[in-house]
CSV table of C-alpha atoms and ligand atoms in Angstrom, one decimal:
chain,number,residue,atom,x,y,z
A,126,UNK,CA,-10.6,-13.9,45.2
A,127,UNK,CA,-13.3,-11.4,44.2
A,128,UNK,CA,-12.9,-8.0,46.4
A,129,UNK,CA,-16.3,-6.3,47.4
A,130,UNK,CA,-15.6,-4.0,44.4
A,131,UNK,CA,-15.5,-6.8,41.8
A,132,UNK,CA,-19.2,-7.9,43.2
A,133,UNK,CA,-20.5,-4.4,42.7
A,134,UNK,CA,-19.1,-4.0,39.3
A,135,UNK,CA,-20.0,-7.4,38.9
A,136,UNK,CA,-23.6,-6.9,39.6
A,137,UNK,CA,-24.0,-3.6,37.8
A,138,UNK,CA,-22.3,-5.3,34.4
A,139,UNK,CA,-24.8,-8.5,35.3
A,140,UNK,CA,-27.3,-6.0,34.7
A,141,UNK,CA,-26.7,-3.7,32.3
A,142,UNK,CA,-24.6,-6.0,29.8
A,143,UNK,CA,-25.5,-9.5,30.4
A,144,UNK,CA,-29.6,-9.0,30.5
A,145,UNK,CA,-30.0,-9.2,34.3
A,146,UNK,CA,-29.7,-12.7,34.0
A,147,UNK,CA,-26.2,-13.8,35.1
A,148,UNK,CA,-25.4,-14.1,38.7
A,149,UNK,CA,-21.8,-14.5,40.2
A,150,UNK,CA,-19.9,-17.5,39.0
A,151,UNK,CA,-19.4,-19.9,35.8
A,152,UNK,CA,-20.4,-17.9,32.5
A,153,UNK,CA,-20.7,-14.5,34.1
A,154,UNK,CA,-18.0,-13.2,31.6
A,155,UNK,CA,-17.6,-15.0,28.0
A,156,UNK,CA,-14.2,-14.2,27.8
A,157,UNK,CA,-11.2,-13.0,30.4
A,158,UNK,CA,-7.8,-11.6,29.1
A,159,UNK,CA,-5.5,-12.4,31.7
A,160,UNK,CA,-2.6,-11.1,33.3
A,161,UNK,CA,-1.5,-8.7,30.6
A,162,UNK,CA,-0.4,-4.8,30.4
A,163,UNK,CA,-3.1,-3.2,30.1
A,164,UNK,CA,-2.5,0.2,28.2
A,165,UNK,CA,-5.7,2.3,28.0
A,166,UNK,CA,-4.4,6.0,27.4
A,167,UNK,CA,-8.5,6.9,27.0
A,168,UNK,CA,-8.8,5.9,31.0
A,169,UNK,CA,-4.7,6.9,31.9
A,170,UNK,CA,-4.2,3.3,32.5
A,171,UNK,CA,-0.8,1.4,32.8
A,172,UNK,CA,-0.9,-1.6,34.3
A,173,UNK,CA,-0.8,-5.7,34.7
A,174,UNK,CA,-4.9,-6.7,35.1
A,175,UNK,CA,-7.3,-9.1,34.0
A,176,UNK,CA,-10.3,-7.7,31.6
A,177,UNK,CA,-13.4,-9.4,31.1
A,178,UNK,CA,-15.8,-9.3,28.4
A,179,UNK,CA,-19.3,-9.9,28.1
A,180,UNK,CA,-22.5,-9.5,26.0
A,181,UNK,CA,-19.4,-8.3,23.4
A,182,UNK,CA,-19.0,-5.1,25.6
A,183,UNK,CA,-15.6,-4.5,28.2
A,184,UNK,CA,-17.1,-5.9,31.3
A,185,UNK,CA,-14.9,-5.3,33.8
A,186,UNK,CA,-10.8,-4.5,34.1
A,187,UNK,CA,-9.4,-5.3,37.4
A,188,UNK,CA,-6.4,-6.5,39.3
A,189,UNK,CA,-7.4,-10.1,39.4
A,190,UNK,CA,-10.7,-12.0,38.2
A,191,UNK,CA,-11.6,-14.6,38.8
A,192,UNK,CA,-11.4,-17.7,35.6
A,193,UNK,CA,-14.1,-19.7,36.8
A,194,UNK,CA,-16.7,-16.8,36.2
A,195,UNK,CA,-15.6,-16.4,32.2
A,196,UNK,CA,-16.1,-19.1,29.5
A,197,UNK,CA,-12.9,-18.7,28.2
A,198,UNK,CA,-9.6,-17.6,29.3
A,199,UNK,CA,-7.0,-16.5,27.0
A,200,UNK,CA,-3.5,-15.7,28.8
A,201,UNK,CA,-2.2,-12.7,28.3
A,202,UNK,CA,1.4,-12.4,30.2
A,203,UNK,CA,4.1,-10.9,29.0
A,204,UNK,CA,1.7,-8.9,26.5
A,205,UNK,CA,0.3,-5.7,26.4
A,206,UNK,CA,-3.6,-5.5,26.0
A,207,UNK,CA,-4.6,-2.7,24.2
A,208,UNK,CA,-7.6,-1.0,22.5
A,209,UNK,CA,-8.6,-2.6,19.4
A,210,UNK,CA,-5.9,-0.5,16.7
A,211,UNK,CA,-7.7,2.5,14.9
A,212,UNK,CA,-6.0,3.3,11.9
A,213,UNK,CA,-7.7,6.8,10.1
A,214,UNK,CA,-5.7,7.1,7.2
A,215,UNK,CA,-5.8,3.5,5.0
A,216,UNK,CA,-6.8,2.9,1.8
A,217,UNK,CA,-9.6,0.0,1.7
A,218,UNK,CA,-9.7,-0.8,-2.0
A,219,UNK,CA,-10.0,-4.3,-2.0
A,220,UNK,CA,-12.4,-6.2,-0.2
A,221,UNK,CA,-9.6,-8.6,1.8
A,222,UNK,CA,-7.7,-5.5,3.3
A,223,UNK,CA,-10.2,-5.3,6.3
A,224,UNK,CA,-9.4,-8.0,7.0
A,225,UNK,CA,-5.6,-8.0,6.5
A,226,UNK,CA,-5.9,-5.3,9.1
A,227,UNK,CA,-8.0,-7.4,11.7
A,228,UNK,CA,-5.4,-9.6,11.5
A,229,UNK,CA,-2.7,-6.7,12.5
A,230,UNK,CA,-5.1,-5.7,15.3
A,231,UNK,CA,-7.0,-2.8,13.6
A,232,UNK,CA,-10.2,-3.5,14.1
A,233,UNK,CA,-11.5,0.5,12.9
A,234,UNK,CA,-10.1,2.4,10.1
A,235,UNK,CA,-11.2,4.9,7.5
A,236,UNK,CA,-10.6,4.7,4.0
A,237,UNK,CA,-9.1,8.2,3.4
A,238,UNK,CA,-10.5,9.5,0.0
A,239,UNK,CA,-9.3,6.4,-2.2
A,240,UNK,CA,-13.0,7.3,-4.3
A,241,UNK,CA,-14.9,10.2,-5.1
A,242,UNK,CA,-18.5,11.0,-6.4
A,243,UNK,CA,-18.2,8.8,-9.5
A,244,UNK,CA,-17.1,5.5,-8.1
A,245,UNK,CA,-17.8,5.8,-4.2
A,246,UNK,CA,-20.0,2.6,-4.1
A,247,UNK,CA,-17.1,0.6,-4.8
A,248,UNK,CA,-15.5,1.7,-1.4
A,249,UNK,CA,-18.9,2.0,0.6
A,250,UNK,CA,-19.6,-1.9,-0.4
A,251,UNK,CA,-16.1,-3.1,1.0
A,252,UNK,CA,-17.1,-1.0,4.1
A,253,UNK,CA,-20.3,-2.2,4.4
A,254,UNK,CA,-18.9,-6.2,3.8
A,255,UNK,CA,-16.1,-6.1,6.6
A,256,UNK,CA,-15.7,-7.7,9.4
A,257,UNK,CA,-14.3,-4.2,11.3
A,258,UNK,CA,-15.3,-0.7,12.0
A,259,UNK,CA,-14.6,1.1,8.3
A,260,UNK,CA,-15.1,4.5,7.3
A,261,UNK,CA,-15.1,6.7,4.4
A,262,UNK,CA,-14.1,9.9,3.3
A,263,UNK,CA,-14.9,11.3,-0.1
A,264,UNK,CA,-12.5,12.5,-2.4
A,265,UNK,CA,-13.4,16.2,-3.5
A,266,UNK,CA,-12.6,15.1,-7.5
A,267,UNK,CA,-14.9,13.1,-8.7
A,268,UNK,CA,-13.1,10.5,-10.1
A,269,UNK,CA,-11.0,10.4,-6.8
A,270,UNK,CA,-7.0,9.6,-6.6
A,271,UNK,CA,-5.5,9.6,-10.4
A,272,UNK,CA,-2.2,9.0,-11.0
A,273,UNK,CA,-1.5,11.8,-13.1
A,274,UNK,CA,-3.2,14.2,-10.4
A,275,UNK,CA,-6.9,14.6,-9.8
A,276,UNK,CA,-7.1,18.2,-9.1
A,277,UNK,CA,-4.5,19.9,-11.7
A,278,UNK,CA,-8.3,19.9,-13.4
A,279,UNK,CA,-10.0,21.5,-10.9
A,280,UNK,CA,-12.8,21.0,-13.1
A,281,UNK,CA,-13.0,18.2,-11.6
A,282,UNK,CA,-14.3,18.9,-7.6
A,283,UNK,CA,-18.0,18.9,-9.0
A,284,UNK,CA,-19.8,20.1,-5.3
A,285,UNK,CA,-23.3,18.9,-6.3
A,286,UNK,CA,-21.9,15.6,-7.3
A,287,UNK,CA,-19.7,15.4,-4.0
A,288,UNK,CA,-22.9,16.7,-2.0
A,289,UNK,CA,-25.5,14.0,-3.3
A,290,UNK,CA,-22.8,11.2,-2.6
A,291,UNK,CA,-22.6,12.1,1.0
A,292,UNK,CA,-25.9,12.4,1.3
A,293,UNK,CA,-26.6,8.8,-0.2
A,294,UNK,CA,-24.0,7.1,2.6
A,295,UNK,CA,-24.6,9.4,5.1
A,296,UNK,CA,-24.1,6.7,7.6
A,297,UNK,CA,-20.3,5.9,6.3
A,298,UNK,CA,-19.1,9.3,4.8
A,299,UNK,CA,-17.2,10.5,7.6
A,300,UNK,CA,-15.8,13.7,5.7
A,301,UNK,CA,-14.0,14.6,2.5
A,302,UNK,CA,-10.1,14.1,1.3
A,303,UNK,CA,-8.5,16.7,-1.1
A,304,UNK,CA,-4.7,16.2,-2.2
A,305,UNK,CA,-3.3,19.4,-2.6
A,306,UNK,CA,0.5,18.3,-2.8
A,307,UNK,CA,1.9,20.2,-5.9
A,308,UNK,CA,1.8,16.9,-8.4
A,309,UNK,CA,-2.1,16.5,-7.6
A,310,UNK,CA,-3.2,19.7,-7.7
A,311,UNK,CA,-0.7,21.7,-8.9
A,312,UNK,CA,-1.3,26.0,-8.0
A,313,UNK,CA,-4.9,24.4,-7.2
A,314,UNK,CA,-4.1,23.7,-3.9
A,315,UNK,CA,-6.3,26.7,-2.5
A,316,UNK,CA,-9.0,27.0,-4.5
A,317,UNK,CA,-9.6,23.1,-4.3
A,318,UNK,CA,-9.6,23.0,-0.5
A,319,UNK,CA,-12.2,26.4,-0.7
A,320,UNK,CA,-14.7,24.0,-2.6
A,321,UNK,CA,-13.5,21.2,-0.2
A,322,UNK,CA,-14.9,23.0,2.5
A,323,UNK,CA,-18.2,24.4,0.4
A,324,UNK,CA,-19.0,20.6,-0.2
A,325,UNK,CA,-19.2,19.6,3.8
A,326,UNK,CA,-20.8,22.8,4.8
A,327,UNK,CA,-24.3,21.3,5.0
A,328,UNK,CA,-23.2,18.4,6.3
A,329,UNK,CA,-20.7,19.9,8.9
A,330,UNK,CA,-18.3,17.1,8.2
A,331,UNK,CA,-14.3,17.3,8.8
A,332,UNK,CA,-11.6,17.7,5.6
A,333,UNK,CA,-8.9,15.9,5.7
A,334,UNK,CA,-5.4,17.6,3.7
A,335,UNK,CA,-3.5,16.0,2.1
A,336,UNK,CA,0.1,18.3,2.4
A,337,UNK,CA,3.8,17.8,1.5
A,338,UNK,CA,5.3,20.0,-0.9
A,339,UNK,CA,2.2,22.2,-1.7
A,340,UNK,CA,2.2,25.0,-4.1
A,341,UNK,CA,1.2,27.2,-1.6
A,342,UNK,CA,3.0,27.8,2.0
A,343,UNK,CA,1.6,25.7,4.9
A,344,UNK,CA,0.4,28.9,6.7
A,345,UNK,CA,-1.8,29.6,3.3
A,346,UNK,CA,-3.2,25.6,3.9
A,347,UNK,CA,-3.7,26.2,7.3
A,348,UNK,CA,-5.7,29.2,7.3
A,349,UNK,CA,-8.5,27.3,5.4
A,350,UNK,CA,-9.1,24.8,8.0
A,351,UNK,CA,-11.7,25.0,10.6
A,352,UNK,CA,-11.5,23.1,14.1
A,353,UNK,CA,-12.2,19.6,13.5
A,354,UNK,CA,-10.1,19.4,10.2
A,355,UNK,CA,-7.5,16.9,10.2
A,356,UNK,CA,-3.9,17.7,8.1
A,357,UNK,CA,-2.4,14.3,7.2
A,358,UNK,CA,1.1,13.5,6.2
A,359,UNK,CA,2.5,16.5,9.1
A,360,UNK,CA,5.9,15.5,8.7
A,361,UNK,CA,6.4,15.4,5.2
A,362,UNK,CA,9.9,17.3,4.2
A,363,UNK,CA,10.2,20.5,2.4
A,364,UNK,CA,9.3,22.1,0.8
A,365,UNK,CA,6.3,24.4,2.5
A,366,UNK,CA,6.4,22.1,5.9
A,367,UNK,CA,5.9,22.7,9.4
A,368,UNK,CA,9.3,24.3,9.8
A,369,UNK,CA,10.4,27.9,8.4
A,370,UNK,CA,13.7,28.3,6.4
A,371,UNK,CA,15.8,28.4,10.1
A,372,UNK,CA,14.0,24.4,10.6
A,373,UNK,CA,11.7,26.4,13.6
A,374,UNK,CA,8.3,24.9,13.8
A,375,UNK,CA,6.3,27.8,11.9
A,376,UNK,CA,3.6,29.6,14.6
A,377,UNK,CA,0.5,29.2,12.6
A,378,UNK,CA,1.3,25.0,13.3
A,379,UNK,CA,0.2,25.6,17.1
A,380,UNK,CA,-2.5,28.2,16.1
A,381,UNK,CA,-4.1,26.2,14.1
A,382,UNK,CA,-3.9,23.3,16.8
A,383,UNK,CA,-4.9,25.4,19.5
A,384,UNK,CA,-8.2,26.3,17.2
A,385,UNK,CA,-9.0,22.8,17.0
A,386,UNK,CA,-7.1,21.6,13.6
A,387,UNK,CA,-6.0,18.0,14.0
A,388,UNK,CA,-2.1,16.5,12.8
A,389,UNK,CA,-1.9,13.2,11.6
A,390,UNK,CA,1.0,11.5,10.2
A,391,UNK,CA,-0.2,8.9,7.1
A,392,UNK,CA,3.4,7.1,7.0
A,393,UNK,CA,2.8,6.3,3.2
A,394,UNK,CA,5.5,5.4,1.0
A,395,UNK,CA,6.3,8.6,-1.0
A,396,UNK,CA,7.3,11.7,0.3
A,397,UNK,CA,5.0,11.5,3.6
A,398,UNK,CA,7.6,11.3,6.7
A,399,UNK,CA,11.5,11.8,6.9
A,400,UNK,CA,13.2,10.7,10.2
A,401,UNK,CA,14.6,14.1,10.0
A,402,UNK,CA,11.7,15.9,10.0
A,403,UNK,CA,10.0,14.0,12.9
A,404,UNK,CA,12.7,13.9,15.1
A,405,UNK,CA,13.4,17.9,14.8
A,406,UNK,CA,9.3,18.1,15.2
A,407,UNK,CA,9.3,15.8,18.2
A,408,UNK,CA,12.0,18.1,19.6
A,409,UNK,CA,10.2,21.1,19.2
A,410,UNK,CA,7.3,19.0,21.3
A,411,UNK,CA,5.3,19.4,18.3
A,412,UNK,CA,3.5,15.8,18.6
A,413,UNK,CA,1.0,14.2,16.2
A,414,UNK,CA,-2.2,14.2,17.3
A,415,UNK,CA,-2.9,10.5,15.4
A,416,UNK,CA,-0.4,7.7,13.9
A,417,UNK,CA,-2.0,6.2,10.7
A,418,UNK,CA,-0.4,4.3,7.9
A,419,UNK,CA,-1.6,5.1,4.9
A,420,UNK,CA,-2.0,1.8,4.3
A,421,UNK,CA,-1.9,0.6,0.6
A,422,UNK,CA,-0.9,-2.9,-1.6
A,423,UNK,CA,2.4,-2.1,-2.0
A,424,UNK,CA,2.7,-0.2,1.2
A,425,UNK,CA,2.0,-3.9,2.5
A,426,UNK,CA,5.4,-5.3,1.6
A,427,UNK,CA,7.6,-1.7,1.6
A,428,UNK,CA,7.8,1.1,4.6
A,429,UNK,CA,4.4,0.8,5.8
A,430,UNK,CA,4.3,-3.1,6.1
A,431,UNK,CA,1.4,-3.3,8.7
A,432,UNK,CA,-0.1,-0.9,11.5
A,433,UNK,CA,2.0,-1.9,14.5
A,434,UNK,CA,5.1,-1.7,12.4
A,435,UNK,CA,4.5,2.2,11.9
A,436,UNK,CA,3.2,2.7,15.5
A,437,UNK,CA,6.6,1.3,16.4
A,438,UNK,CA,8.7,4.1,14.4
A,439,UNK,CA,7.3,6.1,17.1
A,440,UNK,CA,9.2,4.3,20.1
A,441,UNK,CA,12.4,4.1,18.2
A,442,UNK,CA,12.1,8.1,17.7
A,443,UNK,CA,11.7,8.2,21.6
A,444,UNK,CA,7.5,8.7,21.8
A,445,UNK,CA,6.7,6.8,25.5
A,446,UNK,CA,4.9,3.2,25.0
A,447,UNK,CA,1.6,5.0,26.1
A,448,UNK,CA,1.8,7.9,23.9
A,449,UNK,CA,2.0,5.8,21.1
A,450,UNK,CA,-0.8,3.4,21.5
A,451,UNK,CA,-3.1,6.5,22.1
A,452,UNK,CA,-2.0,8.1,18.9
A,453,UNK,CA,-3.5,4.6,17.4
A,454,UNK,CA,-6.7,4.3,19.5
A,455,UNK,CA,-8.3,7.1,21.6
A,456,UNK,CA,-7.0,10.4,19.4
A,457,UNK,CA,-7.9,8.3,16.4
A,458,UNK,CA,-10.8,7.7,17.6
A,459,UNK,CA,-11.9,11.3,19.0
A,460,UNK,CA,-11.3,12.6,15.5
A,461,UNK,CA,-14.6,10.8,14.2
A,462,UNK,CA,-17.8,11.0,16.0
A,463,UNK,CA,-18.8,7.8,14.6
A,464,UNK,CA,-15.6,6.2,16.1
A,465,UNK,CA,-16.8,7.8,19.8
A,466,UNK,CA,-17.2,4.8,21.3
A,467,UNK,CA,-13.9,2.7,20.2
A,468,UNK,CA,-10.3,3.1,20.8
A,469,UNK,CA,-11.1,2.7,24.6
A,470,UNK,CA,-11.2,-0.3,27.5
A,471,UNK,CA,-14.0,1.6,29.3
A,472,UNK,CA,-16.5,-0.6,30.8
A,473,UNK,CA,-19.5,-0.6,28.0
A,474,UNK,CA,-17.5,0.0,25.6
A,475,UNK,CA,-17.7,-3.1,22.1
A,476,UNK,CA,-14.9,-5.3,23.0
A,477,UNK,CA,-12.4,-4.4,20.6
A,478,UNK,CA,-9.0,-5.3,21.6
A,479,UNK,CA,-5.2,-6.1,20.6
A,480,UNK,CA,-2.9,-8.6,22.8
A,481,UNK,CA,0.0,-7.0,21.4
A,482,UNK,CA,3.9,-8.6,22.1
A,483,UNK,CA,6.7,-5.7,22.3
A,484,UNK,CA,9.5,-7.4,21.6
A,485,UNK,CA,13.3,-6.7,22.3
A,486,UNK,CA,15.7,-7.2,19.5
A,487,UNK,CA,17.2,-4.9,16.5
A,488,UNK,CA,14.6,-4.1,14.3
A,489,UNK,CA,14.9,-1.9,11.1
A,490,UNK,CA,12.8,0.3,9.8
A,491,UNK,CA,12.8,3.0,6.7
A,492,UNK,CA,11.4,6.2,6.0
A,493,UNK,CA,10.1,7.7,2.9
A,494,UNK,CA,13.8,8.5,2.2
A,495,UNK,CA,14.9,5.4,2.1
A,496,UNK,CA,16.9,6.0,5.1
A,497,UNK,CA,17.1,2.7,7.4
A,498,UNK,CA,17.3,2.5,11.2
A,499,UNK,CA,17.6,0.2,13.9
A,500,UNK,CA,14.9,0.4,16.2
A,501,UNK,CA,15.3,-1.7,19.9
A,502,UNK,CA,12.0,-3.0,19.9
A,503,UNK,CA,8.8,-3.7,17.9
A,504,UNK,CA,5.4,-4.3,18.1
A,505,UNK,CA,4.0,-7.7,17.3
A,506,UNK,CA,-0.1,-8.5,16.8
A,507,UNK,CA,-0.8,-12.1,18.9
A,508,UNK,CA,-4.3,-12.1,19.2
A,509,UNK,CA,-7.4,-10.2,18.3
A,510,UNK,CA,-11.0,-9.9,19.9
A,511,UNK,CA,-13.4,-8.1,18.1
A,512,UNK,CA,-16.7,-7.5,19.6
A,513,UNK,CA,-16.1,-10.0,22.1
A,514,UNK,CA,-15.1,-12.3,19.9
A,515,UNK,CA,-11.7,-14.2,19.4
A,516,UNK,CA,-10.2,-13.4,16.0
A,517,UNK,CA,-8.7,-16.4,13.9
A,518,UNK,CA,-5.1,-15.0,13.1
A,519,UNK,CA,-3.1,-16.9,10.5
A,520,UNK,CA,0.2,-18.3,12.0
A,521,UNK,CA,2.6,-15.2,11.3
B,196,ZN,ZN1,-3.4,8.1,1.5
C-alpha cells in the first residue's frame, strides 16, 4: 500500500519529473527495481527498498511501491542496487570499451590521459559516440602515453598546444594526466608536473599524477599539488611510496589530503598496487579516496578483468560493502564537477544504476605482483539501467 508519504513524493515527482501530467496509478513510474539492497553511500543508505524511475530521473526510493504504478518491474531480491559504477581512471581507446563497461555497470568514466594535444580528437570522438557518461583528461606530452616514456623529453609538454586542446573540448576535458613514474619521465618528474599545473591554470582544471617509483620522493610530488588534484596509483610499492623507510605512512600523505589532494588507486597491471602495500595502508586508516581500474585491453583478460572485479579486492582486504561501492560512485563522482550529479540514488538524479549480485564462494584475485588470493566473495554485474533505461547485457 502507498503510505501518505509515498503520495506526497508521489505528487511532487508527478510534477517535477513526469510534466505534471501523471496522476497516481498505472504508468506513474516507467520502471520499479524491486526489493533489492539498496546501497547509496551519497544519501548513508543501507537497506532492502523498491526505487522507481521516471522521466529517466530516480523517482522515488521507498520501503515498498507499489508495481501497478510503474510500467515495468524488474526484481531485484537477493541483489544489491547500487549507483550506476563510476570508474575515473580507464583508458577509452577504442570505441567498443564504453560499452564493455555499460555492460560491467559503469555507466561514467574518464579516460585518464590515454591522448595528448596531437591526437586528442581520437579520444574526444569515442567520448562523444558512447552510450555512457565519458570524460577526458589530457595528457601534458603531446603525443600522449609512449611506450618508451613521453616525458624523458620534456620537450615534449608543449603548454600552448595543451592549452588550445582544452580549450577546443572544453565541455569533455575534465583536467590533465602527467606520468611522472621514473621510466616515463625519468628526473623530469618535477619540472613536468610545474608545466602540468601552468597548462590548467586558466582553466582551473584538476591534475591527475601518475606515481610509483618516481625519481623524486613522494613528499617532492606532493608539494606540487593543489586541492582538487587527484594522485593515482596510491598504493604502488617502493620505491618513493606513501610509507617512509620504517613502512610508516609519511606525514605529508594526510597534509596533502587534509589540503584537499585526492588518492585514487588505478589497479593497472604493472607496478600500480601490491597487497602488501594496501593492506599496511588500510592499517594505518589511510583509505583511498576513489577505486578505479585503470582499465585497458589487456587489463580486460589479466588483474584488472572488469570494474566490479577490482571493487571486490577491496572487500577481501576488509573495506565494509558500503565503503567500497562509494569509492566507485559518490567520491568518484565528487572529484569531477561535471560528474556532480551521478554516482547517487537521490531523487532527480539521471537514473543510472547497477543490480549488482555479491556472491559467496572462493574467488581469486592477483595483484601487480603476481601474488594470488582467495577472496570470500565477489561482485557480479546482473543488470544495468542507464538513464532510465534497461541495458541489454550479453549472457555472462
Ligand atoms: Zn592509466
Amino acid at each position: 500500500m502507498l503510505t501518505r508519504r509515498d503520495v506526497l513524493r508521489g505528487a511532487l515527482i508527478g510534477a517535477a519529473a513526469v510534466s505534471g501530467a501523471a496522476r497516481l496509478g498505472a504508468g506513474r513510474y516507467d520502471l520499479l527495481i524491486k526489493g533489492g539492497r539498496v546501497i547509496d553511500p551519497s544519501r548513508r543508505i543501507d537497506r532492502v527498498a523498491d526505487l522507481a524511475i521516471a522521466g529517466g530521473r530516480i523517482a522515488a526510493v521507498e520501503s515498498r511501491i507499489d508495481p501497478s504504478a510503474a510500467a515495468e518491474t524488474l526484481d531485484a531480491g537477493g541483489r544489491l542496487v547500487v549507483p550506476g559504477l563510476v570508474d575515473i581512471h580507464t583508458h577509452a581507446r577504442s570505441k567498443e570499451m564504453p560499452s564493455l563497461c555499460l555492460a560491467d555497470g559503469v555507466t561514467a568514466i574518464v579516460d585518464a590521459g590515454s591522448k595528448g594535444a596531437d591526437e586528442i580528437d581520437q579520444v574526444v570522438e569515442v567520448a562523444k559516440s558512447a552510450p555512457i557518461h565519458v570524460r577526458v583528461l589530457l595528457n601534458i606530452a603531446r603525443q600522449g602515453i609512449v611506450s618508451e616514456g613521453e616525458l624523458l623529453d620534456i620537450s615534449r609538454v608543449d603548454v600552448a598546444a595543451a592549452r588550445q586542446a582544452i580549450g577546443r573540448h572544453r565541455d569533455l576535458i575534465v583536467g590533465v594526466k602527467a606520468r611522472l613514474s621514473r621510466s616515463v619521465a625519468g628526473a623530469n618528474d618535477l619540472e613536468a608536473l610545474r608545466r602540468a599545473q601552468e597548462i590548467v591554470k586558466p582553466f582551473n582544471l584538476p591534475v591527475m599524477v601518475h606515481v610509483g617509483d618516481t625519481a623524486s620522493p613522494f613528499p617532492a610530488i606532493l608539494a606540487g599539488l593543489k586541492s582538487g588534484d587527484i594522485v593515482t596509483h596510491v598504493y604502488a610499492p617502493p620505491p618513493h611510496g606513501i610509507f617512509d623507510d620504517g613502512g610508516r605512512l609519511l606525514p605529508e600523505v594526510l597534509a596533502a589530503r587534509r589540503r584537499g589532494v585526492r588518492f585514487d588507486i588505478g589497479n593497472g597491471r604493472i607496478a600500480h598496487i601490491t597487497w602488501e602495500v594496501a593492506e599496511s595502508a588500510l592499517r594505518q586508516g589511510f583509505l583511498p579516496d576513489t577505486i578505479s581500474s585503470d582499465w585497458t585491453e589487456a587489463g580486460r583478460t589479466d588483474q584488472v578483468f572488469d570494474f566490479p572485479n577490482v571493487l571486490s579486492k577491496f572487500l577481501l582486504l576488509g573495506l565494509p560493502l558500503d565503503q567500497v561501492i562509494a569509492r566507485g560512485t559518490v567520491n568518484a563522482a565528487n572529484t569531477f564537477p561535471a560528474f556532480k550529479d551521478l554516482g547517487t540514488l537521490r531523487v532527480g538524479a539521471p537514473a543510472d544504476v547497477a543490480i549488482l549480485e555479491a556472491r559467496e564462494g572462493r574467488f581469486e584475485f592477483v595483484d601487480n605482483a603476481g601474488t594470488p588470493r582467495t577472496g570470500r566473495l565477489k561482485l557480479f554485474t546482473s543488470a544495468v539501467v542507464l538513464g532510465g533505461k534497461r541495458v541489454a547485457r550479453p549472457v555472462a
